[in-house]
Amino acid sequence: MRIARFSSGDDVGFGLVDTDAESGQEFVSRMSGHPLLGNIQLTGERAKLEDVRLLSPVLPSKVVCIGKNYADHVAEMKDVTGEATAEPVVFLKPSTAVTGPGDPVFYPAASSQVEYEGELAVVIGRMGREVPAERAGEMVFGYTVANDVTARDLQRTDKQWTRAKGFDSFCPVGPWVETGLTLEEASDLRITTTVDGQVRQDARTSALMHPIPELISYVSSFMTLLPGDIILTGTPAGVGPVEPGQRVSVAVEKVGELSNPVVTRE
């Protein structure tokens, strides 16, 4: 299932996104309740997807990010982030960085080198701590697409990543949560990033150095994961700069496509 969070007029809610078999038109059917709390039902209200505004599909208490998780990306970023490590590299983005599909990414005045990082994101569905890797699948509600926007110059000069990764709008997420994939399927998906239609990143999640079950187990070994939390699994090679006026699109096979314009805050 593709579960979206959307607004229509003054109303915000969750809905099930489907495609009409005959016309190819996409619709969203409103749900009652919260999908992460269970006991949801369709209300009977249905609208064309193009007539509603998609929002970030979840509002996480935290965004847990994994750095240096593709060998080719480690190689291209060696001068900034150093060599690969035996254990996953973990950092956090604040919840205020989260924004939705189509929303602008604001280019901060403090930076002169903002870069995209397309990623597969795991949405956590239940509370868990010290989760064994073999039970990691029980923690997964679904998968979505994310862009770990980074002020690369600040990452380089600060020597740690909080400011460079944490600006408002620096974590676009969406367009929905795909709940129908198994861990095995999610472990081999194509991920591409384009800037104004030109391909900049093209890889598969099978190249992850630390696979999804290991990431869930590792992160939960030192922090409690809550329903709605997001784990960004890392970005492949091909990261690079974007400028105001450009549009970044990240697509993950079988999940969806997330697209955001880059703008200067007025």
Protein backbone atom coordinates (compact mmCIF):
# COMPACT_ATOMS: atom_id res chain seq x y z
CA MET A 1 0.00 0.00 0.00
CA ARG A 2 1.02 3.59 -0.62
CA ILE A 3 -0.01 5.65 2.38
CA ALA A 4 0.18 9.41 1.99
CA ARG A 5 -0.35 12.35 4.28
CA PHE A 6 -2.08 15.18 2.45
CA SER A 7 -4.01 18.40 2.75
CA SER A 8 -7.17 19.37 0.94
CA GLY A 9 -8.43 22.82 1.76
CA ASP A 10 -8.03 23.23 5.50
CA ASP A 11 -8.10 19.49 6.22
CA VAL A 12 -5.03 17.32 6.79
CA GLY A 13 -5.27 13.56 6.86
CA PHE A 14 -3.94 10.24 5.67
CA GLY A 15 -5.00 8.42 2.57
CA LEU A 16 -4.43 5.35 0.45
CA VAL A 17 -3.01 6.12 -2.99
CA ASP A 18 -4.07 3.88 -5.86
CA THR A 19 -4.20 3.95 -9.64
CA ASP A 20 -7.31 3.39 -11.72
CA ALA A 21 -6.62 0.40 -13.95
CA GLU A 22 -8.51 1.77 -16.95
CA SER A 23 -7.60 5.47 -16.97
CA GLY A 24 -4.23 5.35 -15.23
CA GLN A 25 -5.44 8.23 -13.05
CA GLU A 26 -4.09 8.28 -9.49
CA PHE A 27 -6.49 8.81 -6.59
CA VAL A 28 -6.17 9.19 -2.84
CA SER A 29 -8.82 7.66 -0.58
CA ARG A 30 -9.07 9.26 2.85
CA MET A 31 -8.49 7.16 5.96
CA SER A 32 -9.86 7.64 9.43
CA GLY A 33 -7.40 7.35 12.30
CA HIS A 34 -3.62 7.25 12.13
CA PRO A 35 -1.95 4.45 10.14
CA LEU A 36 0.84 4.07 12.70
CA LEU A 37 -1.71 3.51 15.47
CA GLY A 38 -3.73 0.90 13.60
CA ASN A 39 -7.50 0.50 13.40
CA ILE A 40 -7.78 2.56 10.22
CA GLN A 41 -10.70 2.51 7.82
CA LEU A 42 -11.49 4.16 4.52
CA THR A 43 -14.05 6.94 4.90
CA GLY A 44 -15.41 6.74 1.36
CA GLU A 45 -13.96 10.15 0.41
CA ARG A 46 -11.82 10.00 -2.73
CA ALA A 47 -10.01 12.67 -4.70
CA LYS A 48 -7.66 12.88 -7.64
CA LEU A 49 -4.08 12.91 -6.42
CA GLU A 50 -3.38 16.01 -8.50
CA ASP A 51 -6.11 17.90 -6.61
CA VAL A 52 -4.54 17.52 -3.16
CA ARG A 53 -1.23 18.64 -1.70
CA LEU A 54 1.06 15.85 -0.56
CA LEU A 55 2.86 16.47 2.73
CA SER A 56 5.73 14.71 4.44
CA PRO A 57 4.18 11.27 4.97
CA VAL A 58 5.26 11.13 8.63
CA LEU A 59 6.24 13.64 11.32
CA PRO A 60 9.17 11.87 12.99
CA SER A 61 10.43 12.50 16.50
CA LYS A 62 13.88 12.11 14.97
CA VAL A 63 15.55 11.47 11.64
CA VAL A 64 18.41 9.02 12.07
CA CYS A 65 20.90 9.23 9.22
CA ILE A 66 23.61 6.83 8.15
CA GLY A 67 26.78 8.23 6.63
CA LYS A 68 29.42 6.53 4.51
CA ASN A 69 27.28 3.50 3.65
CA TYR A 70 28.19 3.11 -0.04
CA ALA A 71 31.84 2.36 -0.87
CA ASP A 72 31.85 4.57 -3.97
CA HIS A 73 30.51 7.50 -1.96
CA VAL A 74 33.14 6.97 0.73
CA ALA A 75 35.79 7.18 -2.00
CA GLU A 76 34.44 10.40 -3.51
CA MET A 77 34.12 12.08 -0.10
CA LYS A 78 37.36 10.89 1.49
CA ASP A 79 38.73 14.44 1.83
CA VAL A 80 35.63 15.53 3.79
CA THR A 81 34.49 12.50 5.78
CA GLY A 82 37.50 10.17 5.81
CA GLU A 83 37.77 6.42 5.36
CA ALA A 84 35.06 3.80 5.79
CA THR A 85 34.41 2.58 9.33
CA ALA A 86 33.69 -0.86 10.75
CA GLU A 87 30.45 0.30 12.37
CA PRO A 88 27.78 2.49 10.79
CA VAL A 89 28.29 6.25 11.02
CA VAL A 90 25.18 7.75 12.65
CA PHE A 91 24.04 11.36 12.86
CA LEU A 92 20.70 13.08 13.40
CA LYS A 93 18.64 15.65 11.57
CA PRO A 94 16.15 17.69 13.60
CA SER A 95 12.46 17.18 12.95
CA THR A 96 12.32 20.81 11.81
CA ALA A 97 14.43 19.88 8.77
CA VAL A 98 11.66 17.64 7.45
CA THR A 99 9.63 18.95 4.53
CA GLY A 100 7.35 17.36 1.96
CA PRO A 101 7.26 16.59 -1.76
CA GLY A 102 7.20 19.70 -3.90
CA ASP A 103 8.13 21.95 -1.00
CA PRO A 104 11.11 24.27 -1.47
CA VAL A 105 14.58 23.55 -0.17
CA PHE A 106 15.85 26.87 1.11
CA TYR A 107 19.43 27.74 0.23
CA PRO A 108 20.88 29.23 3.44
CA ALA A 109 22.85 32.45 3.42
CA ALA A 110 25.49 30.77 5.60
CA SER A 111 26.51 28.37 2.83
CA SER A 112 27.89 28.62 -0.68
CA GLN A 113 27.90 24.86 -1.43
CA VAL A 114 24.60 23.07 -0.93
CA GLU A 115 24.46 19.50 -2.22
CA TYR A 116 21.83 16.78 -2.74
CA GLU A 117 22.05 13.22 -1.38
CA GLY A 118 19.32 10.87 -2.59
CA GLU A 119 18.46 8.01 -0.23
CA LEU A 120 16.07 5.19 0.60
CA ALA A 121 14.42 5.85 3.97
CA VAL A 122 12.99 3.31 6.40
CA VAL A 123 9.89 4.33 8.36
CA ILE A 124 9.69 2.74 11.81
CA GLY A 125 6.32 1.28 12.78
CA ARG A 126 6.71 0.31 16.44
CA MET A 127 8.73 1.22 19.51
CA GLY A 128 11.90 -0.80 19.89
CA ARG A 129 15.23 -0.90 21.67
CA GLU A 130 18.06 -3.44 21.34
CA VAL A 131 16.35 -5.12 18.41
CA PRO A 132 18.20 -8.17 17.04
CA ALA A 133 18.96 -7.96 13.33
CA GLU A 134 16.89 -11.09 12.68
CA ARG A 135 13.82 -9.29 14.06
CA ALA A 136 14.44 -5.96 12.34
CA GLY A 137 11.64 -6.57 9.87
CA GLU A 138 9.13 -6.36 12.71
CA MET A 139 10.13 -2.71 13.19
CA VAL A 140 9.51 -1.60 9.62
CA PHE A 141 6.25 0.14 8.76
CA GLY A 142 7.37 0.90 5.22
CA TYR A 143 9.76 2.78 2.97
CA THR A 144 9.90 6.25 1.51
CA VAL A 145 12.30 8.51 -0.37
CA ALA A 146 14.52 11.18 1.17
CA ASN A 147 17.05 13.82 0.20
CA ASP A 148 19.76 14.40 2.82
CA VAL A 149 20.49 17.98 1.76
CA THR A 150 23.89 19.09 3.00
CA ALA A 151 25.81 22.36 3.23
CA ARG A 152 29.09 20.75 2.19
CA ASP A 153 31.29 23.74 2.94
CA LEU A 154 29.97 23.89 6.51
CA GLN A 155 30.40 20.14 6.92
CA ARG A 156 34.03 20.57 5.88
CA THR A 157 34.80 23.52 8.17
CA ASP A 158 32.73 22.48 11.20
CA LYS A 159 34.33 18.99 11.37
CA GLN A 160 30.96 17.63 12.53
CA TRP A 161 27.71 17.52 10.67
CA THR A 162 24.91 19.01 12.76
CA ARG A 163 24.76 22.48 11.23
CA ALA A 164 25.54 21.31 7.70
CA LYS A 165 22.70 18.79 7.76
CA GLY A 166 20.20 20.50 10.03
CA PHE A 167 18.87 23.61 8.29
CA ASP A 168 15.10 23.94 7.97
CA SER A 169 13.95 22.17 4.75
CA PHE A 170 17.14 20.06 4.51
CA CYS A 171 15.25 16.76 4.76
CA PRO A 172 12.61 16.39 2.04
CA VAL A 173 10.66 13.15 2.51
CA GLY A 174 7.93 11.53 0.43
CA PRO A 175 5.87 11.25 -1.63
CA TRP A 176 4.27 8.51 0.51
CA VAL A 177 5.14 5.41 2.53
CA GLU A 178 5.21 2.15 0.58
CA THR A 179 4.22 -0.62 3.02
CA GLY A 180 4.18 -3.55 0.62
CA LEU A 181 7.89 -4.33 0.33
CA THR A 182 9.73 -7.05 2.19
CA LEU A 183 13.19 -6.51 3.65
CA GLU A 184 14.60 -8.63 0.85
CA GLU A 185 12.94 -6.46 -1.81
CA ALA A 186 14.07 -3.24 -0.14
CA SER A 187 17.63 -4.55 -0.14
CA ASP A 188 17.89 -4.40 -3.93
CA LEU A 189 16.17 -1.31 -5.31
CA ARG A 190 17.42 1.16 -7.90
CA ILE A 191 17.89 4.70 -6.62
CA THR A 192 18.44 7.66 -8.94
CA THR A 193 18.85 11.38 -8.40
CA THR A 194 18.38 13.96 -11.14
CA VAL A 195 18.96 17.70 -11.20
CA ASP A 196 16.81 19.47 -13.79
CA GLY A 197 16.30 16.09 -15.44
CA GLN A 198 19.99 15.16 -15.68
CA VAL A 199 20.98 11.96 -13.87
CA ARG A 200 23.55 12.56 -11.13
CA GLN A 201 23.21 9.40 -8.99
CA ASP A 202 22.33 5.90 -10.14
CA ALA A 203 22.86 2.91 -7.84
CA ARG A 204 21.16 0.01 -6.09
CA THR A 205 20.52 -0.49 -2.40
CA SER A 206 22.21 -3.88 -2.71
CA ALA A 207 25.47 -1.88 -2.53
CA LEU A 208 24.77 -0.77 1.05
CA MET A 209 27.81 -1.59 3.19
CA HIS A 210 25.59 -1.98 6.25
CA PRO A 211 22.22 -3.49 5.23
CA ILE A 212 18.88 -2.41 6.64
CA PRO A 213 18.53 -5.10 9.37
CA GLU A 214 21.98 -4.24 10.68
CA LEU A 215 21.16 -0.52 10.71
CA ILE A 216 17.94 -1.01 12.69
CA SER A 217 19.71 -3.28 15.17
CA TYR A 218 22.68 -0.95 15.55
CA VAL A 219 20.68 2.26 15.99
CA SER A 220 18.28 0.63 18.45
CA SER A 221 21.24 -0.57 20.53
CA PHE A 222 21.73 2.95 21.88
CA MET A 223 18.49 4.85 21.24
CA THR A 224 14.83 3.89 21.39
CA LEU A 225 13.14 3.97 18.01
CA LEU A 226 9.58 5.28 17.99
CA PRO A 227 6.72 4.86 15.51
CA GLY A 228 7.17 7.37 12.70
CA ASP A 229 10.93 7.73 13.13
CA ILE A 230 12.90 7.63 9.90
CA ILE A 231 16.24 6.00 9.18
CA LEU A 232 18.02 7.37 6.10
CA THR A 233 20.15 4.49 4.83
CA GLY A 234 22.92 6.46 3.13
CA THR A 235 23.65 7.95 -0.27
CA PRO A 236 25.58 6.50 -3.22
CA ALA A 237 28.26 8.24 -5.28
CA GLY A 238 27.44 11.20 -7.48
CA VAL A 239 26.58 13.84 -4.88
CA GLY A 240 27.06 17.39 -6.06
CA PRO A 241 25.98 21.01 -5.82
CA VAL A 242 22.62 22.57 -6.58
CA GLU A 243 21.75 26.21 -7.06
CA PRO A 244 18.59 28.26 -6.49
CA GLY A 245 16.28 27.77 -9.45
CA GLN A 246 17.13 24.10 -9.92
CA ARG A 247 14.96 21.09 -9.08
CA VAL A 248 16.20 17.89 -7.46
CA SER A 249 14.29 14.64 -7.94
CA VAL A 250 15.07 11.39 -6.13
CA ALA A 251 13.42 8.18 -7.32
CA VAL A 252 13.48 4.79 -5.64
CA GLU A 253 12.25 1.77 -7.56
CA LYS A 254 8.90 0.39 -6.30
CA VAL A 255 8.62 3.26 -3.79
CA GLY A 256 8.15 6.58 -5.57
CA GLU A 257 9.71 9.84 -6.66
CA LEU A 258 10.39 12.92 -4.53
CA SER A 259 10.94 16.26 -6.24
CA ASN A 260 11.81 19.63 -4.70
CA PRO A 261 12.84 23.04 -6.04
CA VAL A 262 15.81 24.86 -4.56
CA VAL A 263 15.11 28.50 -3.73
CA THR A 264 16.61 31.45 -1.93
CA ARG A 265 14.68 32.42 1.19
CA GLU A 266 13.27 35.93 0.79
